[in-house]
Amino acid sequence: MQQVRAKKFLGQHFLTDLSVAQKIAETISSGRTIEIGPGMGVLTQYLLKNSQIDLTAIEIDRESVAYLREWYPELNLIEGDFLKLDLDKLIPEGEFNVIGNYPYNISSQIFFKVLDYKDRIPVCSGMIQKEVAERLASKPGNKAYGILSVLLQAYYDIEYLFTVDEHVFNPPPKVKSAVIRMTRNKRRRLDCDEVLFKTVVKTAFNQRRKQMRNSLKSILDNGQWTMDKNERLEWFLTRRPEQLSVEEFIELTNLIEKSHVGNQNIL
Ligand code: SAH
C-alpha cells in the first residue's frame, strides 16, 4: 500500500527516524494509553510491542486510518478528532496515559483537553514544537513562561527530555521539535477557587508586559464591589505575571476573592 500523502492542514510531518520513535514510545512504560495522531504508525509499532501497554489510537485522517488498518490490523483504532471525542465515553473508568508525535497546529488545544481530564491522566508525553515545549517546562522569570506553563505546572511535573532536529521528518517542519513528559503531581485540588485561578492567570498573561494592577482591572473593579486594601495584594499588583510561581498565583487568587466585599459574583 502507498505511503500517506502528507497534508499540511492536519499538521502531518511523519517521523522517519526509528530510534527517535522508539525513544518517544519508551516515555510511557505501562497502562492504558491513548495515542493521538498515529499517522503511519511509526510510534505505534513500538507501543504495540510493549505488552504492558493497552493502546487505543485516535486518527483524524482517513488515508492514515486506511493505512493503519492494513498494516496494524491488531491496533485498536478510532477514526475521529481527538479534540471532539468524549473521553469519558471512550474510556468509561480508570486512568489512561496520552502519547503522540502531536499535530503541532493544535498542540495547545490538546493540552487544555488533557487538563480537563487531569484526574484521569497520570502521564502525558510526546513530541511538540520545541518552542512550545520550552514554554510548558519554563519556570517563572523566564520569557517563555505563560498561561500553559502555569496551568499545566499546577497539576503536572514537566520534563523537557530531548530536542529533535527537523530533518528526521517527512516533510521537515519549519521548526525544531522536542520531546516532553508530564507526570501528574500530588496536588489533587488547588488551594483556591480553581475557576477564578484560571481566569486570573489567563487575564494576567493576556497583557504579559503590564503590571497586574492594569491587566487585572476587569476582575478587580467589576462594578458594585469595593476592594478592601490589603498590603500583600497591593504588592502582587505591582508585579508582572511572568514573575509569579504557581503557588503565588494561588495566593493571589485567594486574596482577590477575599478582597471583594460580597464576592459571590466575581467569577
Ligand atoms: N505520529 C505520526 C504522525 C505525526 S503528524 C508520526 O510520528 O509520523 C500528526 C498526526 O496527527 C497526523 O497523522 C494527523 O493526521 C493527526 N491529527 C491531526 N489532527 C488530529 C486530530 N484533531 N485528532 C486526531 N489526529 C489528528
XYZ file of C-alpha atoms and ligand atoms in Angstrom:
293
model
C 0.000 0.000 0.000
C 1.140 3.520 -0.787
C 2.557 5.864 1.801
C 0.180 8.508 3.124
C 0.444 11.851 1.352
C 1.318 14.484 3.966
C -1.433 17.034 4.467
C -0.390 20.372 5.844
C -3.771 21.334 7.296
C -3.635 18.244 9.530
C -0.162 19.122 10.778
C 1.250 15.989 9.164
C 5.015 15.661 9.437
C 5.874 11.996 9.553
C 8.789 10.977 11.725
C 11.317 8.928 9.780
C 13.959 8.209 12.441
C 13.105 4.915 14.112
C 15.443 5.406 17.066
C 13.692 8.687 17.915
C 10.316 6.946 17.565
C 11.430 4.215 19.935
C 12.714 6.725 22.472
C 9.386 8.561 22.410
C 7.449 5.299 22.835
C 9.612 4.488 25.874
C 8.476 7.637 27.696
C 5.470 5.572 28.770
C 6.102 2.202 30.329
C 2.694 0.689 31.005
C -1.042 1.077 31.379
C -3.967 2.121 29.298
C -2.730 4.622 26.744
C -4.203 6.813 24.005
C -2.017 7.694 21.051
C -3.075 10.874 19.274
C -2.397 11.051 15.536
C -0.564 7.788 14.788
C -0.178 8.691 11.103
C 1.611 5.755 9.512
C 2.328 4.162 12.863
C 5.990 4.919 13.377
C 5.447 5.321 17.127
C 2.554 2.897 17.252
C 4.690 -0.093 16.268
C 6.820 0.306 19.402
C 3.833 0.934 21.652
C 2.206 -2.260 20.336
C 5.368 -4.232 21.071
C 5.143 -3.314 24.741
C 2.797 -5.892 26.256
C 2.401 -3.722 29.374
C 0.635 -1.060 27.330
C -3.032 -1.308 26.368
C -3.226 1.006 23.361
C -6.031 2.936 21.680
C -5.097 5.198 18.781
C -7.118 8.156 17.520
C -6.507 9.410 13.993
C -8.500 12.024 12.103
C -7.073 11.367 8.610
C -8.995 8.798 6.603
C -5.978 7.953 4.464
C -3.820 7.260 7.526
C -6.627 5.197 9.046
C -6.784 3.008 5.931
C -3.004 2.603 6.007
C -3.001 1.637 9.703
C -5.864 -0.843 9.281
C -3.864 -2.576 6.591
C -0.505 -2.651 8.385
C -1.628 -2.911 12.009
C -4.898 -4.878 11.925
C -4.498 -5.666 15.634
C -4.479 -1.967 16.564
C -7.482 -0.602 18.417
C -8.019 2.419 16.179
C -10.648 5.128 16.238
C -11.190 7.413 13.288
C -12.004 10.808 14.754
C -10.952 14.187 16.063
C -9.267 13.914 19.452
C -10.451 17.409 20.378
C -14.097 16.442 19.850
C -14.075 12.980 21.391
C -15.777 12.395 24.716
C -13.015 10.541 26.543
C -15.354 9.541 29.375
C -17.387 7.619 26.815
C -14.326 6.163 25.122
C -12.788 5.003 28.400
C -15.563 4.955 30.999
C -13.344 4.393 34.003
C -9.821 4.304 35.318
C -6.687 6.108 34.312
C -5.083 6.437 30.890
C -1.887 7.986 29.567
C -1.682 10.153 26.477
C 1.142 9.985 23.953
C 1.880 11.155 20.421
C 4.014 12.868 17.925
C 1.336 15.501 18.053
C -0.149 17.667 15.302
C 1.695 20.900 16.189
C -1.082 23.140 14.919
C -3.392 22.008 17.733
C -0.923 21.123 20.490
C -2.133 23.815 22.920
C -5.713 22.665 22.491
C -4.618 19.091 23.155
C -3.006 20.157 26.435
C -6.062 22.139 27.513
C -8.072 18.974 26.930
C -5.573 16.942 28.960
C -6.167 19.443 31.768
C -9.911 18.805 31.543
C -9.155 15.132 32.252
C -6.200 15.698 34.587
C -7.509 13.437 37.330
C -7.616 10.529 34.902
C -4.333 11.166 33.058
C -1.231 10.265 35.123
C 1.256 10.763 32.268
C 1.118 12.728 29.021
C 4.210 12.654 26.849
C 5.353 13.102 23.296
C 6.747 15.407 20.679
C 5.761 19.009 20.050
C 7.289 22.156 18.644
C 10.453 22.978 20.609
C 9.257 26.473 21.421
C 6.024 25.125 22.913
C 7.962 22.512 24.903
C 10.117 25.272 26.360
C 7.020 27.227 27.269
C 5.428 24.281 29.072
C 8.545 23.469 31.070
C 9.548 27.064 31.722
C 9.944 28.472 35.232
C 8.858 31.909 36.492
C 11.051 34.842 35.465
C 11.568 33.296 32.067
C 10.345 34.861 28.830
C 8.738 31.597 27.757
C 6.668 31.332 30.958
C 2.972 31.747 30.149
C -0.614 30.566 30.577
C 0.007 26.914 29.741
C 3.149 26.787 31.917
C 1.187 27.900 34.980
C -1.975 25.890 34.330
C -0.099 22.670 33.497
C 2.555 23.033 36.185
C -0.208 23.442 38.760
C -1.032 19.777 38.192
C 1.922 18.228 36.339
C 5.695 17.934 36.759
C 7.093 18.696 33.332
C 10.329 17.282 31.952
C 11.956 18.566 28.789
C 13.532 15.301 27.630
C 15.380 15.995 24.364
C 15.458 18.117 21.226
C 14.752 16.673 17.765
C 16.088 18.031 14.502
C 13.702 18.963 11.678
C 15.487 16.664 9.224
C 14.131 13.456 10.696
C 10.642 14.280 9.420
C 8.960 13.965 6.060
C 8.245 16.673 5.116
C 10.543 18.551 7.524
C 8.695 21.126 9.637
C 9.967 24.709 9.730
C 10.736 24.448 13.427
C 12.729 22.251 15.742
C 10.908 19.751 17.912
C 11.239 18.473 21.444
C 10.011 15.550 23.490
C 8.452 16.209 26.862
C 6.845 14.175 29.603
C 4.276 15.476 32.068
C 3.616 13.486 35.215
C 0.661 14.265 37.432
C 1.796 15.735 40.750
C 0.309 15.146 44.184
C -1.911 18.207 44.122
C -5.487 16.943 43.821
C -7.138 20.351 44.150
C -5.680 23.833 44.167
C -5.970 25.638 47.456
C -8.234 28.259 45.925
C -11.222 28.680 43.626
C -9.971 26.855 40.521
C -12.229 28.682 38.082
C -11.121 32.083 39.366
C -7.488 30.865 39.277
C -7.793 30.096 35.576
C -9.419 33.461 34.902
C -6.713 35.319 36.832
C -3.877 33.506 35.024
C -5.395 33.976 31.577
C -6.333 37.622 32.138
C -2.908 38.488 33.576
C -0.963 36.887 30.721
C -3.172 38.442 28.058
C -1.169 41.580 28.760
C 2.015 39.997 29.982
C 4.161 43.138 29.845
C 1.839 45.059 32.137
C 1.692 45.270 35.891
C -1.192 43.156 37.076
C -2.899 46.216 38.532
C -3.683 47.128 34.931
C -4.210 43.752 33.336
C -6.487 42.502 36.131
C -8.608 45.660 36.199
C -11.656 43.895 34.794
C -11.559 41.350 37.605
C -10.609 43.783 40.349
C -13.135 46.557 39.914
C -16.119 44.882 38.488
C -18.912 47.207 39.377
C -20.534 47.174 42.744
C -17.796 45.502 44.748
C -15.339 47.638 46.587
C -11.906 46.352 47.351
C -10.500 46.220 50.828
C -6.909 47.365 50.801
C -4.535 44.571 51.512
C -0.784 45.060 51.572
C 0.104 41.704 50.135
C -2.436 42.093 47.333
C -1.113 45.575 46.589
C 2.375 44.093 46.282
C 1.157 41.413 43.882
C -0.499 44.034 41.721
C 2.817 45.789 41.105
C 4.253 42.564 39.623
C 4.096 41.216 36.111
C 2.542 37.749 35.618
C 5.745 36.111 34.420
C 7.266 36.764 37.869
C 4.715 34.650 39.751
C 5.017 30.973 40.629
C 2.016 28.622 40.667
C 1.867 28.957 44.465
C 1.836 32.758 44.203
C -0.962 32.674 41.636
C -2.927 30.547 44.099
C -2.274 33.072 46.865
C -3.208 35.954 44.570
C -6.455 34.216 43.608
C -7.371 33.848 47.274
C -6.521 37.483 48.010
C -8.656 38.665 45.108
C -11.545 36.522 46.208
C -11.347 37.668 49.831
C -10.880 41.320 48.992
C -14.181 41.587 47.237
C -16.998 42.570 49.543
C -19.930 40.361 48.607
C -17.802 38.270 46.348
C -20.498 35.936 45.092
C -20.407 37.234 41.552
C -16.815 37.793 40.616
C -16.465 34.634 38.593
N 2.638 10.118 14.727
C 2.934 10.192 13.318
C 2.243 11.383 12.640
C 2.587 12.719 13.176
S 1.807 14.040 12.283
C 4.423 10.272 13.113
O 5.147 10.488 14.076
O 4.878 10.110 11.990
C 0.350 14.348 13.260
C -0.751 13.331 13.088
O -1.907 13.775 13.818
C -1.224 13.121 11.663
O -1.345 11.758 11.389
C -2.598 13.806 11.611
O -3.476 13.250 10.665
C -3.079 13.585 13.020
N -4.088 14.541 13.505
C -4.179 15.860 13.200
N -5.209 16.427 13.846
C -5.809 15.442 14.589
C -6.933 15.397 15.471
N -7.653 16.505 15.744
N -7.255 14.223 16.067
C -6.537 13.109 15.810
N -5.459 13.079 14.971
C -5.090 14.231 14.372
